[in-house]
Structures are given as C-alpha cells and as structure tokens.
PDB file of C-alpha atoms and ligand atoms in Angstrom:
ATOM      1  CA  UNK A 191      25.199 -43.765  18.344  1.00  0.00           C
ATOM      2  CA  UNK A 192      23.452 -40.620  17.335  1.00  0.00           C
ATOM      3  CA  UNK A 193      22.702 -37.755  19.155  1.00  0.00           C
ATOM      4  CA  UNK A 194      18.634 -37.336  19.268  1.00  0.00           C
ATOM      5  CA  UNK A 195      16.734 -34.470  20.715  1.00  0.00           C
ATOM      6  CA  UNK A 196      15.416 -31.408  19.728  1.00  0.00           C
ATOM      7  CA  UNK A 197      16.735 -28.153  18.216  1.00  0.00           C
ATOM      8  CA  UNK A 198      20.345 -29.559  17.870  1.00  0.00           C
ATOM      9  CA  UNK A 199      22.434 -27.676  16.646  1.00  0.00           C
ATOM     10  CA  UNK A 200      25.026 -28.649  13.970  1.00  0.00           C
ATOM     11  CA  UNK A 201      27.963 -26.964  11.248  1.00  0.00           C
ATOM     12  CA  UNK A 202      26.465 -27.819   8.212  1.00  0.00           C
ATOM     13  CA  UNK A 203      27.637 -26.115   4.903  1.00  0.00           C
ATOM     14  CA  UNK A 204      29.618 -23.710   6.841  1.00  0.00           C
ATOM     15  CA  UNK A 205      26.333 -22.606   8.644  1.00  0.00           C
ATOM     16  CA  UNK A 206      24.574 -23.498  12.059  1.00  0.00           C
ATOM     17  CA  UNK A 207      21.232 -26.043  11.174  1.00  0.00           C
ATOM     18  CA  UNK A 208      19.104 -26.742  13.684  1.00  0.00           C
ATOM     19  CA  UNK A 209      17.270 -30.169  13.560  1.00  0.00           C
ATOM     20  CA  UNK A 210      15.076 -32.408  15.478  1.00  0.00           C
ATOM     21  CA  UNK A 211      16.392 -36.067  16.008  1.00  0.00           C
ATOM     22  CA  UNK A 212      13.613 -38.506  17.423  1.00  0.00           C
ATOM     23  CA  UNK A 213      13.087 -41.895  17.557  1.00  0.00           C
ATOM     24  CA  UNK A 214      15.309 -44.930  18.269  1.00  0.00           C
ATOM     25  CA  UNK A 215      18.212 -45.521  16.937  1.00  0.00           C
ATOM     26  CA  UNK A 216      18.510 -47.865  14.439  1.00  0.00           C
ATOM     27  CA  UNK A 217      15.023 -47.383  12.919  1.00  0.00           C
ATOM     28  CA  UNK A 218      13.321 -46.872   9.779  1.00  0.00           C
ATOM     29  CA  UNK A 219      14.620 -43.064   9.106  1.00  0.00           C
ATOM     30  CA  UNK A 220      12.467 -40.302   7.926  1.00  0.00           C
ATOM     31  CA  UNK A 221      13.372 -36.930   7.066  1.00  0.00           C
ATOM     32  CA  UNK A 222      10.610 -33.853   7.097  1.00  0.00           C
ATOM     33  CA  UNK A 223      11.260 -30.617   4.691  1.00  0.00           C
ATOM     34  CA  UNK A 224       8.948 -27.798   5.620  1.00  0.00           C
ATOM     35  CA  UNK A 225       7.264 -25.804   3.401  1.00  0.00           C
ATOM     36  CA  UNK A 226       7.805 -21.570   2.695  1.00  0.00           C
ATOM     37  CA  UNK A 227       7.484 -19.816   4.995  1.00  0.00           C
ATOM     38  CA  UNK A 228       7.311 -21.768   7.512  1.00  0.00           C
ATOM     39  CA  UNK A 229       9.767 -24.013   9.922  1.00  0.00           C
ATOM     40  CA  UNK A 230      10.657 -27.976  11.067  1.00  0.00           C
ATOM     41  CA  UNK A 231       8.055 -26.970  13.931  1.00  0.00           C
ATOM     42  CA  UNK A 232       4.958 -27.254  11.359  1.00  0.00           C
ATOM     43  CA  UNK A 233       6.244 -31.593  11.338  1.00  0.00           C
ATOM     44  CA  UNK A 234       5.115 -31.441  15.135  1.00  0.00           C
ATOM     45  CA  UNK A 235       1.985 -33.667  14.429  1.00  0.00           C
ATOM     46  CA  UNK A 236       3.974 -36.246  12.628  1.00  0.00           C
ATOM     47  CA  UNK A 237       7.088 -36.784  14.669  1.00  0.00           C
ATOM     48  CA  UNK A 238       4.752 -37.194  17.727  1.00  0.00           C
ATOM     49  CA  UNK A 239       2.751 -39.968  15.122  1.00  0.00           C
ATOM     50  CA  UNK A 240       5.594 -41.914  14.144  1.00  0.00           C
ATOM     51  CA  UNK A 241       8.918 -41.275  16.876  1.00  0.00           C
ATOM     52  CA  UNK A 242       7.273 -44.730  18.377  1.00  0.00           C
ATOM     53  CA  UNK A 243       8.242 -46.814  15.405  1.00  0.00           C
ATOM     54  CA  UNK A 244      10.517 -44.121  13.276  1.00  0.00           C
ATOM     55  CA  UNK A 245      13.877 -42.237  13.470  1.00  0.00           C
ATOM     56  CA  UNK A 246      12.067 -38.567  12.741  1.00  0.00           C
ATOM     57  CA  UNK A 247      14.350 -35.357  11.507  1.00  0.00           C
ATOM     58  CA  UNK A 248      13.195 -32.580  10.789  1.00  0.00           C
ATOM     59  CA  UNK A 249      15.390 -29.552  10.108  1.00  0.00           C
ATOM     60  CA  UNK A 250      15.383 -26.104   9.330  1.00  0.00           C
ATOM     61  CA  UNK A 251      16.157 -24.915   5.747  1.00  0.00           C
ATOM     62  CA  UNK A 252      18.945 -22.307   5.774  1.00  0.00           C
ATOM     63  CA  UNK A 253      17.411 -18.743   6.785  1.00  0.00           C
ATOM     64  CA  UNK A 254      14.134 -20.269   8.630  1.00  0.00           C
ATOM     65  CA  UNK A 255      13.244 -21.143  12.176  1.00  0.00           C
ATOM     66  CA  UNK A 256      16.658 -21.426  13.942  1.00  0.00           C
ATOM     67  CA  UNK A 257      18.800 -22.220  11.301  1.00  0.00           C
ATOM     68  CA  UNK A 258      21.603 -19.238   9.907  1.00  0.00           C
ATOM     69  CA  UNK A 259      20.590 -17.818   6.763  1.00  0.00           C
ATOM     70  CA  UNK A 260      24.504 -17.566   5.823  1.00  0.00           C
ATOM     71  CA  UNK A 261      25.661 -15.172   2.733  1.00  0.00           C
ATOM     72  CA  UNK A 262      24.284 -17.084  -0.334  1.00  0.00           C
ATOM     73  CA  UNK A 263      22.103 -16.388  -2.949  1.00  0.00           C
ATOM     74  CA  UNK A 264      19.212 -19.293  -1.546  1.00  0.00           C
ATOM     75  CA  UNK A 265      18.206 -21.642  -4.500  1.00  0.00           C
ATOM     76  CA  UNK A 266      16.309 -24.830  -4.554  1.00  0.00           C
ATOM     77  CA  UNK A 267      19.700 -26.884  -5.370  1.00  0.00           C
ATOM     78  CA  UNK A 268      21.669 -25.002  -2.300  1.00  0.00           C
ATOM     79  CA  UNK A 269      18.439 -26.361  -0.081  1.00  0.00           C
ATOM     80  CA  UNK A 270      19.501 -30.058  -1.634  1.00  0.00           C
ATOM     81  CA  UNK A 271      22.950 -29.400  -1.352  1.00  0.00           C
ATOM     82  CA  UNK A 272      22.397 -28.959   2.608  1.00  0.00           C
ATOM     83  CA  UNK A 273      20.073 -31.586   2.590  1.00  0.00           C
ATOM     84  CA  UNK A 274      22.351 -33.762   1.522  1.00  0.00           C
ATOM     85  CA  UNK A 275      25.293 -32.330   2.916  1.00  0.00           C
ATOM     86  CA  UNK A 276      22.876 -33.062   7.196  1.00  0.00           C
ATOM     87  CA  UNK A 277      22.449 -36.472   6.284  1.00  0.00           C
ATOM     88  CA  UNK A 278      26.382 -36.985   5.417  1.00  0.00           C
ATOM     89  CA  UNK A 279      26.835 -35.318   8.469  1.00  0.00           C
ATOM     90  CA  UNK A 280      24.401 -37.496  10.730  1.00  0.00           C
ATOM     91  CA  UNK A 281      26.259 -40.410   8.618  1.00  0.00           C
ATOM     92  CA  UNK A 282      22.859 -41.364   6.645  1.00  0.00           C
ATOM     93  CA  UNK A 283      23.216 -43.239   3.677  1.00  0.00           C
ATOM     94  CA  UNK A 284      19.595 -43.403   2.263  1.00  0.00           C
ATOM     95  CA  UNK A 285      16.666 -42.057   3.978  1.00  0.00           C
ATOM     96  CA  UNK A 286      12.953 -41.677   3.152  1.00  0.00           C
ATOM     97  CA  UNK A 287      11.726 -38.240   2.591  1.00  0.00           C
ATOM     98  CA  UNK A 288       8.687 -36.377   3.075  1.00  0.00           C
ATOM     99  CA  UNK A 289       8.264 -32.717   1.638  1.00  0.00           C
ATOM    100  CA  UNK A 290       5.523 -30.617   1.764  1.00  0.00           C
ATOM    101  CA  UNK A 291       4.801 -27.907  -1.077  1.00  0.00           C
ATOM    102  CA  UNK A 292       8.881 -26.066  -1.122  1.00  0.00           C
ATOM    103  CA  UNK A 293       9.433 -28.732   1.120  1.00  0.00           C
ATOM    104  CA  UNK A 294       7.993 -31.181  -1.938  1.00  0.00           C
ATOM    105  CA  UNK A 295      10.288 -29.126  -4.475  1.00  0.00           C
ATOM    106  CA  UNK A 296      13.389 -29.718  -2.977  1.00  0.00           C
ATOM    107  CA  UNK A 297      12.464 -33.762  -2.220  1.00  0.00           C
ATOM    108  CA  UNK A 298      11.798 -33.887  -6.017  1.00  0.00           C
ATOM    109  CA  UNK A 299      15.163 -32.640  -7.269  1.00  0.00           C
ATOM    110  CA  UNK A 300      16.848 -34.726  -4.311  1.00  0.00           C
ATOM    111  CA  UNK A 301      15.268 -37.574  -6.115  1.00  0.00           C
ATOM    112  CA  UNK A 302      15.680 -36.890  -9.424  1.00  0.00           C
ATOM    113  CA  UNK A 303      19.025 -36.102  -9.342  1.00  0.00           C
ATOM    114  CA  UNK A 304      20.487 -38.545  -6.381  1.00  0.00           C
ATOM    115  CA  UNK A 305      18.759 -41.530  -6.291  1.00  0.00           C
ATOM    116  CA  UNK A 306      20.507 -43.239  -4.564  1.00  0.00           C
ATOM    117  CA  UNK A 307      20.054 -41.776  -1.003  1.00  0.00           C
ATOM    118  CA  UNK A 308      16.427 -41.971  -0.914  1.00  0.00           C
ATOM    119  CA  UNK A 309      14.147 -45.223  -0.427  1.00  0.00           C
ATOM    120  CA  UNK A 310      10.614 -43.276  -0.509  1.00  0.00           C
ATOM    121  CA  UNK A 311       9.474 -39.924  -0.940  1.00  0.00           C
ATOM    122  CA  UNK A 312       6.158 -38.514   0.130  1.00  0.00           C
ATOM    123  CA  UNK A 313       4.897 -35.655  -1.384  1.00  0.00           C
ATOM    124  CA  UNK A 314       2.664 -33.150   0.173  1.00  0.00           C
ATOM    125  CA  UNK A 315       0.709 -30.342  -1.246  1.00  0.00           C
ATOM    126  CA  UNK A 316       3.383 -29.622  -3.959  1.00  0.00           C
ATOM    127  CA  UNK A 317       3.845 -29.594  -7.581  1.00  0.00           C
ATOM    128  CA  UNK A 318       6.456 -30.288 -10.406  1.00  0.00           C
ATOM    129  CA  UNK A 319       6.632 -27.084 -12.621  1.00  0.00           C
ATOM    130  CA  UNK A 320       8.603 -24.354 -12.309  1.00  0.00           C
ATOM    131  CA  UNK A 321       6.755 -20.716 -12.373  1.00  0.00           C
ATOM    132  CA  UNK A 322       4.955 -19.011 -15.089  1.00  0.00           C
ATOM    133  CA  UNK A 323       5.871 -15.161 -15.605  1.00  0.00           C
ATOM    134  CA  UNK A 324       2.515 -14.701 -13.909  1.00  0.00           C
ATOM    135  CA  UNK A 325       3.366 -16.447 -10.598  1.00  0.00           C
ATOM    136  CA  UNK A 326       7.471 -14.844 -11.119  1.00  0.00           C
ATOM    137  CA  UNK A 327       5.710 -11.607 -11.259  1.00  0.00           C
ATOM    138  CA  UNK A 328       3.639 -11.845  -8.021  1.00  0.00           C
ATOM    139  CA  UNK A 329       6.395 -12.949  -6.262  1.00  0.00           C
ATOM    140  CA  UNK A 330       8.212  -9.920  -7.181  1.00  0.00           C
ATOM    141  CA  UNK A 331       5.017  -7.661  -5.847  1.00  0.00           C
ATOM    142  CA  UNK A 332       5.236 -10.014  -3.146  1.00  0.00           C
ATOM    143  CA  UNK A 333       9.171  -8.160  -2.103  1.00  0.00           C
ATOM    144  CA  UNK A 334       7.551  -5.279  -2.805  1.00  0.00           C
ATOM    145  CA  UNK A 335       4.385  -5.920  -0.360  1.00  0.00           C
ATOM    146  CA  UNK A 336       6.498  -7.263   2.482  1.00  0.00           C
ATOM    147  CA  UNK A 337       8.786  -3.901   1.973  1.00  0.00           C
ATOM    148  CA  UNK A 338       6.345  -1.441   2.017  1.00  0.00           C
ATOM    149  CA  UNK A 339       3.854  -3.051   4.101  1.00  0.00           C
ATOM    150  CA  UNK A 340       5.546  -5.077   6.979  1.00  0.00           C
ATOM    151  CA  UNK A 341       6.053  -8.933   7.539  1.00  0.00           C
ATOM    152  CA  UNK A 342       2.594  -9.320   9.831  1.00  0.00           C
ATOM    153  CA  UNK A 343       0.487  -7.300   6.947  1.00  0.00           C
ATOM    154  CA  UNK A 344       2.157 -10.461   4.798  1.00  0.00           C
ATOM    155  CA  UNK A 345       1.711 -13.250   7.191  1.00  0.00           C
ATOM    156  CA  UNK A 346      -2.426 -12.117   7.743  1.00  0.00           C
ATOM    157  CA  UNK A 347      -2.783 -12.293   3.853  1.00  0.00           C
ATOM    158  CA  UNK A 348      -1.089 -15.413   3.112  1.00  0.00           C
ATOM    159  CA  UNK A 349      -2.577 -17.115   5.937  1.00  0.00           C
ATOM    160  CA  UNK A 350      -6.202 -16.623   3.808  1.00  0.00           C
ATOM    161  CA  UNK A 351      -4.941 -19.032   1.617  1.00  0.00           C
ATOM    162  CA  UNK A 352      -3.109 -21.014   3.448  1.00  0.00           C
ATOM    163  CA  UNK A 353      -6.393 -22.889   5.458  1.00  0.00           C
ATOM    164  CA  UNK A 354      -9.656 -24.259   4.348  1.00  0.00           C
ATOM    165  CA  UNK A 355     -12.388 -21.506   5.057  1.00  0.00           C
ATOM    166  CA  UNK A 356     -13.983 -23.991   7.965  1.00  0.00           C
ATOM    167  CA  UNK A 357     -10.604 -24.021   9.439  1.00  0.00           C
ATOM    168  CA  UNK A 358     -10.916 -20.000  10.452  1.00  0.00           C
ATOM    169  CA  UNK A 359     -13.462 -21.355  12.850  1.00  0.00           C
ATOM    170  CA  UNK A 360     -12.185 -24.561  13.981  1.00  0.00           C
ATOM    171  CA  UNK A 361      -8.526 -24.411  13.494  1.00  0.00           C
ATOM    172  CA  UNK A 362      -7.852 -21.573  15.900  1.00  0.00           C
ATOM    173  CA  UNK A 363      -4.280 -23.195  17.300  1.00  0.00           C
ATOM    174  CA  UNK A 364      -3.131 -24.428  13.625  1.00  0.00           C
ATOM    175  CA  UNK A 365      -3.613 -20.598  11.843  1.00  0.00           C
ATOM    176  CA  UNK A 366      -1.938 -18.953  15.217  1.00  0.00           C
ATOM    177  CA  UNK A 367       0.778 -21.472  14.950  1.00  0.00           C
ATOM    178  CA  UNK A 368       1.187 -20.593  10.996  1.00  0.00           C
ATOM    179  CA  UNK A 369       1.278 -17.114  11.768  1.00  0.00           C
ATOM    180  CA  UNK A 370       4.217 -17.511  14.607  1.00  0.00           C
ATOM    181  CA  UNK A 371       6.339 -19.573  11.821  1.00  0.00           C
ATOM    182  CA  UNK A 372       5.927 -17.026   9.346  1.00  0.00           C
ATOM    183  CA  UNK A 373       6.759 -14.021  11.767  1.00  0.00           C
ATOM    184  CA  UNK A 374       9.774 -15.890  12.975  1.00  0.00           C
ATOM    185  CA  UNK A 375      11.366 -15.303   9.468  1.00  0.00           C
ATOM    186  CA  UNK A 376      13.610 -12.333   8.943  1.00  0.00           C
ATOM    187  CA  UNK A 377      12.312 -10.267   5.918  1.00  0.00           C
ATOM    188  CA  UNK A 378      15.604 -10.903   4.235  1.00  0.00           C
ATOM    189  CA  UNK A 379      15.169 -15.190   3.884  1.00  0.00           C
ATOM    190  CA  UNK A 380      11.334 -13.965   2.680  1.00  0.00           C
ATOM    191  CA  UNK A 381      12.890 -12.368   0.006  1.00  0.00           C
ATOM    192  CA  UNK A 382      15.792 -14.496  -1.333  1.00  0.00           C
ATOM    193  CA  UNK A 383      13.269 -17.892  -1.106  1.00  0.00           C
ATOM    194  CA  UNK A 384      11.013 -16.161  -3.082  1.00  0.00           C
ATOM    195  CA  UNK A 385      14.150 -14.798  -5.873  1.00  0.00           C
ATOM    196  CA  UNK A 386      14.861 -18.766  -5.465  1.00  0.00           C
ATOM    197  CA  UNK A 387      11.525 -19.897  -6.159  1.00  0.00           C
ATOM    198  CA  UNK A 388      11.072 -17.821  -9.220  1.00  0.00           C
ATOM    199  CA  UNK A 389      14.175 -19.495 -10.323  1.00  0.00           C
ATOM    200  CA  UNK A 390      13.223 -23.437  -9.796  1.00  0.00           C
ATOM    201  CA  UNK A 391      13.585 -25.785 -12.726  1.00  0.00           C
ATOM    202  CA  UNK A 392      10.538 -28.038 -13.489  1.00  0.00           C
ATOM    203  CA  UNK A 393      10.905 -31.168 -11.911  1.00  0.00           C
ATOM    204  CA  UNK A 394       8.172 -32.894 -14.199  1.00  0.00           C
ATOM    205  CA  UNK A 395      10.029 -33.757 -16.756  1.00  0.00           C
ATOM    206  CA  UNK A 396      11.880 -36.734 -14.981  1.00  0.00           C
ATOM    207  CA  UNK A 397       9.584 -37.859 -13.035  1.00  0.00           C
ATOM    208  CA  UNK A 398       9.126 -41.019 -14.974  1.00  0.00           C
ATOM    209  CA  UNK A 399      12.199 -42.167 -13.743  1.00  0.00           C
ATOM    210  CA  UNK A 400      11.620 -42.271 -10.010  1.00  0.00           C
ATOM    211  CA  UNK A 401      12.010 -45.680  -9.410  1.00  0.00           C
ATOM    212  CA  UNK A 402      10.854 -45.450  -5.127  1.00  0.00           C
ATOM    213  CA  UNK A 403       7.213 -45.919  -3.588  1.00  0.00           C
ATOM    214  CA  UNK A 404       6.002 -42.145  -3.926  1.00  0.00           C
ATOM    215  CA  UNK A 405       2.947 -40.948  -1.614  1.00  0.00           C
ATOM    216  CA  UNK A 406       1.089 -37.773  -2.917  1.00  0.00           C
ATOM    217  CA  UNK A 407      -0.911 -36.337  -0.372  1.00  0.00           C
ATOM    218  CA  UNK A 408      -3.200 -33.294  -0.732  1.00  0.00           C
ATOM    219  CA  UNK A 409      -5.830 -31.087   0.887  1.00  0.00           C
ATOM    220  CA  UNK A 410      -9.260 -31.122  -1.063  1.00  0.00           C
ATOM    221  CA  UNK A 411      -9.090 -27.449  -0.315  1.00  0.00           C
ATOM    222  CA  UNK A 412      -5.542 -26.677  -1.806  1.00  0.00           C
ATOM    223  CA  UNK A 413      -5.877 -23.446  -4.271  1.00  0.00           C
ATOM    224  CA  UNK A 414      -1.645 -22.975  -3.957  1.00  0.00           C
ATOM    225  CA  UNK A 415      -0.692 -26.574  -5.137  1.00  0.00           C
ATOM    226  CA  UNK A 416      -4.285 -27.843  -6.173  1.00  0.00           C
ATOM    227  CA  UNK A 417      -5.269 -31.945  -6.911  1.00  0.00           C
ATOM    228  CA  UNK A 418      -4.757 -31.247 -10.512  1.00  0.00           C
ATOM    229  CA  UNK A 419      -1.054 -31.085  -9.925  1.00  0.00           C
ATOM    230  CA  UNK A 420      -1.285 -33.747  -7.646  1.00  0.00           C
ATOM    231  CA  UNK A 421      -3.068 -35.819 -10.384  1.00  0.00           C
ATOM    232  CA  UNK A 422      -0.335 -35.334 -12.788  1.00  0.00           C
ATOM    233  CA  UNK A 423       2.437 -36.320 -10.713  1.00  0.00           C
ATOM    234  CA  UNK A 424       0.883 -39.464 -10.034  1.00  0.00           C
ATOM    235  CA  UNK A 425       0.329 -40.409 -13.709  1.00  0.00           C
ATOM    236  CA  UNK A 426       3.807 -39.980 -14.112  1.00  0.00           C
ATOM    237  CA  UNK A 427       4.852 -41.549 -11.057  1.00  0.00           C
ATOM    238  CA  UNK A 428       4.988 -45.598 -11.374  1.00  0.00           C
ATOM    239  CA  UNK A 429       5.312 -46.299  -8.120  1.00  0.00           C
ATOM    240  CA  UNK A 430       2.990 -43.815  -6.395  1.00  0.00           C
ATOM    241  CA  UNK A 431       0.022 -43.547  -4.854  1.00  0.00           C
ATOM    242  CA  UNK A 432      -2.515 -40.369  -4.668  1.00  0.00           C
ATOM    243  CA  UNK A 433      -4.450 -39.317  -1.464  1.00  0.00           C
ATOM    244  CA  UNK A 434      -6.961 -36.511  -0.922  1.00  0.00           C
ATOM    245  CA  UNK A 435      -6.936 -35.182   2.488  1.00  0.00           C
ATOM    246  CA  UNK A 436     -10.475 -33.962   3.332  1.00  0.00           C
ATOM    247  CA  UNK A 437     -11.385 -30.744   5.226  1.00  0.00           C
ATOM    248  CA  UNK A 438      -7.872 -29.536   4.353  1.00  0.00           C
ATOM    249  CA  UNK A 439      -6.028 -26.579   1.933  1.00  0.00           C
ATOM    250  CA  UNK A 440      -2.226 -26.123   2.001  1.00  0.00           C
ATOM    251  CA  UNK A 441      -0.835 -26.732   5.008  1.00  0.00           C
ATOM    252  CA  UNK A 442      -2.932 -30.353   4.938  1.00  0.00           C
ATOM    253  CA  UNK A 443      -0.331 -31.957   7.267  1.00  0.00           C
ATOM    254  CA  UNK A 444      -1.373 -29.525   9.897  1.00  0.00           C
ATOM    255  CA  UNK A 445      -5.008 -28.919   9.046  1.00  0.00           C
ATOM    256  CA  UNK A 446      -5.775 -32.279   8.939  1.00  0.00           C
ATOM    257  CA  UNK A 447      -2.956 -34.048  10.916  1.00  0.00           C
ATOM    258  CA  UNK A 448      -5.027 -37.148  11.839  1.00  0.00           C
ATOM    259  CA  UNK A 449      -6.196 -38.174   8.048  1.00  0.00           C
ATOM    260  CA  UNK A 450      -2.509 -36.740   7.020  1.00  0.00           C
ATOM    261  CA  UNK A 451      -0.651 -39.135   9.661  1.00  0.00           C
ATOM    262  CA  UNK A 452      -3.279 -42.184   8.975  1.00  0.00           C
ATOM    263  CA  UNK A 453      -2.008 -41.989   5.074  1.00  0.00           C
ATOM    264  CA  UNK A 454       1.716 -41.768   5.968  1.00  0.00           C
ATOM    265  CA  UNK A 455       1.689 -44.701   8.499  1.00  0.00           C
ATOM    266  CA  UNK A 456      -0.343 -46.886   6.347  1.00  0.00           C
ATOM    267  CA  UNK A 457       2.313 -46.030   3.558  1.00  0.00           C
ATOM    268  CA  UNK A 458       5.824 -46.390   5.473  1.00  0.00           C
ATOM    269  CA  UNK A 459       4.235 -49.591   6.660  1.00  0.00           C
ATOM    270  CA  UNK A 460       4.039 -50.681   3.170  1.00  0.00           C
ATOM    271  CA  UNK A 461       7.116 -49.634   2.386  1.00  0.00           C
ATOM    272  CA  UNK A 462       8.371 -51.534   4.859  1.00  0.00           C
ATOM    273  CA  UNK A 463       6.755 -54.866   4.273  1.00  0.00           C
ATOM    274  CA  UNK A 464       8.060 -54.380   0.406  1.00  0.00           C
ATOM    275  CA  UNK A 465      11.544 -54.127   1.754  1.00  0.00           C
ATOM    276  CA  UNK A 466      11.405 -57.515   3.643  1.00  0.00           C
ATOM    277  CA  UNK A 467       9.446 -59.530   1.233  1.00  0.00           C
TER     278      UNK A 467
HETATM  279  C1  LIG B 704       5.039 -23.362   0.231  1.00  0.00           C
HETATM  280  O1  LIG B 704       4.115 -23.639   1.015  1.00  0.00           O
HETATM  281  O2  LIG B 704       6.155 -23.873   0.358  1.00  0.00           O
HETATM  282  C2  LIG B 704       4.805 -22.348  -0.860  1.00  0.00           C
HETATM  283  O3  LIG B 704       3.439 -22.176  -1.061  1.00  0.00           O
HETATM  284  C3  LIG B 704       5.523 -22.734  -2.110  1.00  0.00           C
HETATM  285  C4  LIG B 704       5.345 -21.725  -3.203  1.00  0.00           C
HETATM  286  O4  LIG B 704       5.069 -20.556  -2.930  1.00  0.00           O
HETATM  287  O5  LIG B 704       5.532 -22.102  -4.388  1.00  0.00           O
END
C-alpha cells in the first residue's frame, strides 16, 4: 500500500524530495515534472483533473519548491537519475510521464535512454535541442542579472514571457502564482539549473526510436519553446500526436488548464483503451 498525500517527504539520492501522491491505489500512474523555475505546485490543475481516475505524483526537482538542493553540480541526467531513483523508491516499475518545457527535457532523456519504465510521455511546451551559444550566453547574463539585480527584478522579467499578453488581464491568479514559484527558489538552484541547462545534450536525435504514445501539447502563444519545435518533434515521433493550446504561451498547462486537461484526458484514455485491446 502506498503512502498518498501531499508534500511527503522522502530520502531520495541521499537528499529530502518532496512529492505529491494522489489518487487510488492501484491506478493508471502518472508522474508530473515541472518546468524551470518553477515547482510540483504549477501540476495543481491537473492532479485535481485526473486524481478521480489516476494515481498523480508530482515532485519537486532537487533545489526547487521543498525539495534539498544537496551538493551537486545539477544536470539534466542527475534530474533523471532522481527521477528514476523516486519511482524505485515508491516501487514503480513503468509509469507514464508528463513534462513540461525542463520538465519535457528531462522526460525525453528518461525515454530515450530507459525505455523501459515509461508507457507514455506527454510533452508540454518543450523542445529537443540542446542550446545555441546565443541562448548559453544569455543564460550566463542571466547569473549575472539575478546577481546584480535581485531574484524579484528576475521573476517580473521572465514572467513577460512566460504568459500570453491577454493573460496580464485575465490571468491575475496564474501570473501571481508563477511569481510565488519562482521567488520560492534560492538564487543558488537559479544558477546551477541554468549552468545545467547550458549543458543539455540534444534529445532530437533519437527520437525516432520512441516506441510509446507521445502527446505534444503547446500554447499558440509560446515564444520560449514555440509550435515549430513542437512540429518537429512530432514528425519524428511515430506514435505521437500534436495539440495547440489556444489563448496560451509557456506555462500552457496553467494558462489554459481546461483545453490543457481536455487534451491529456482524452489521450490517457486512449492510451488506456490501446493497452486492453
Ligand atoms: C522552462 O520553463 O523550464 C524553461 O523555459 C526551460 C528553458 O529555459 O530552457
């Protein structure tokens, strides 16, 4: 029998990860990765969507919301590696999986390089590539930004690209609650995600082999990972299936949570009904 509930607490990795554990037991299970920088409370929407039907985690990466940052250098295979490392821990064999943009980087190498524990991936606002020297180098200002000029100076400028411009009149609750997440961060995981990110491999390059029903789901709006990216994933994807989420940038899961949820229900349905024919 599991433990469910919220903001459990468990060793993971030799560091404290705190996770959220709804649903009954014995269903379906679905695990959410947040994005950067944000926390397991920006999957609120879709646990509250799917905890009728679905076993729902959704965790904290190491250094965000209440999980310990430990003493490592962060990289997008450590994030796996603890990934991995909570569902041998919460004694999950396979799982589906549901990342959005970092969140999406880290499902992709979980993927691509095991398999074997994952029965469907959805993939939200994200993209395969690694980063250009351009987008290394603005990262770099980025350290240099927070550094001089404070974490709130950051989250107010970030948050301008975050949302669809109609949202900074009718998304009042969403931007406020994007704004807490990225406050809650200590300066120090800002700056050793975004060393991590610079360092990502390309995950494009195998994504031919994904053998798993893939959902790509995107806002119309998105100017961080735009359609175009999501376009190409789904070329290369056999088994996936492309969704633009209207009146929706980025953070399209939280912009546009009842389009977002409508997508991933009708999907995990489908995945279901493929498992038992
Ligand atoms: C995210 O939302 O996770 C970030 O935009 C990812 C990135 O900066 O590449």
């Amino acid at each position: 029998m599991s433990q469910l509930g919220n903001n459990i607490k468990r060793t993971i990795n030799d560091l404290t990860v705190s996770y959220n554990d709804e649903g009954p037991d014995g269903a379906p299970i679905i695990i959410f990765i947040h994005g950067f920088p944000f926390n397991k409370s920006m999957w609120n929407r879709q646990t509250e969507a799917l905890k009728g039907d679905y076993r729902v985690i959704s965790y904290d990466i190491r250094g965000f919301g209440d999980s310990d940052a430990g003493n490592s250098d962060f990289s997008i295979d450590l994030f796996v590696s603890d990934l991995l490392a909570l569902m041998d821990t919460l004694k999950i064999d396979k799982a589906m999986l549901c990342g959005l943009s970092m969140g999406g980087y880290i499902a992709l190498n979980a993927i691509e390089n095991y398999p074997e524990r994952f029965s469907a991936v959805i993939l939200a606002d994200t993209n395969c590539v690694a980063d250009s020297p351009e987008a290394k180098e603005k990262r770099m200002n980025t350290i240099e930004n927070i550094k001089k000029n404070g974490v709130e100076n950051y989250a107010d400028e970030s948050i301008k690209k975050l949302f669809a411009p109609e949202s900074f009149t009718t998304k009042a609750a969403e931007i406020a609650a994007a704004k807490a997440m990225i406050l809650k961060t200590p300066a120090e995981s800002l700056y050793n995600t975004l060393q991590a990110l610079t360092e990502r491999q390309e995950t494009c390059s195998k994504l031919d082999e994904i053998q798993v029903p893939v959902l790509i789901l995107v806002g119309i709006e998105d100017v961080i990972t735009p359609p175009d990216a999501a376009h190409f994933m789904n070329k290369k994807i056999k088994l996936s299936k492309l969704y633009i989420i209207g009146h929706a940038a980025h953070l399209s899961n939280m912009e546009n949570p009842k389009e977002f949820n409508e997508q991933l229900l009708k999907f995990l349905k489908s995945v279901s009904s493929r498992k038992t024919a």
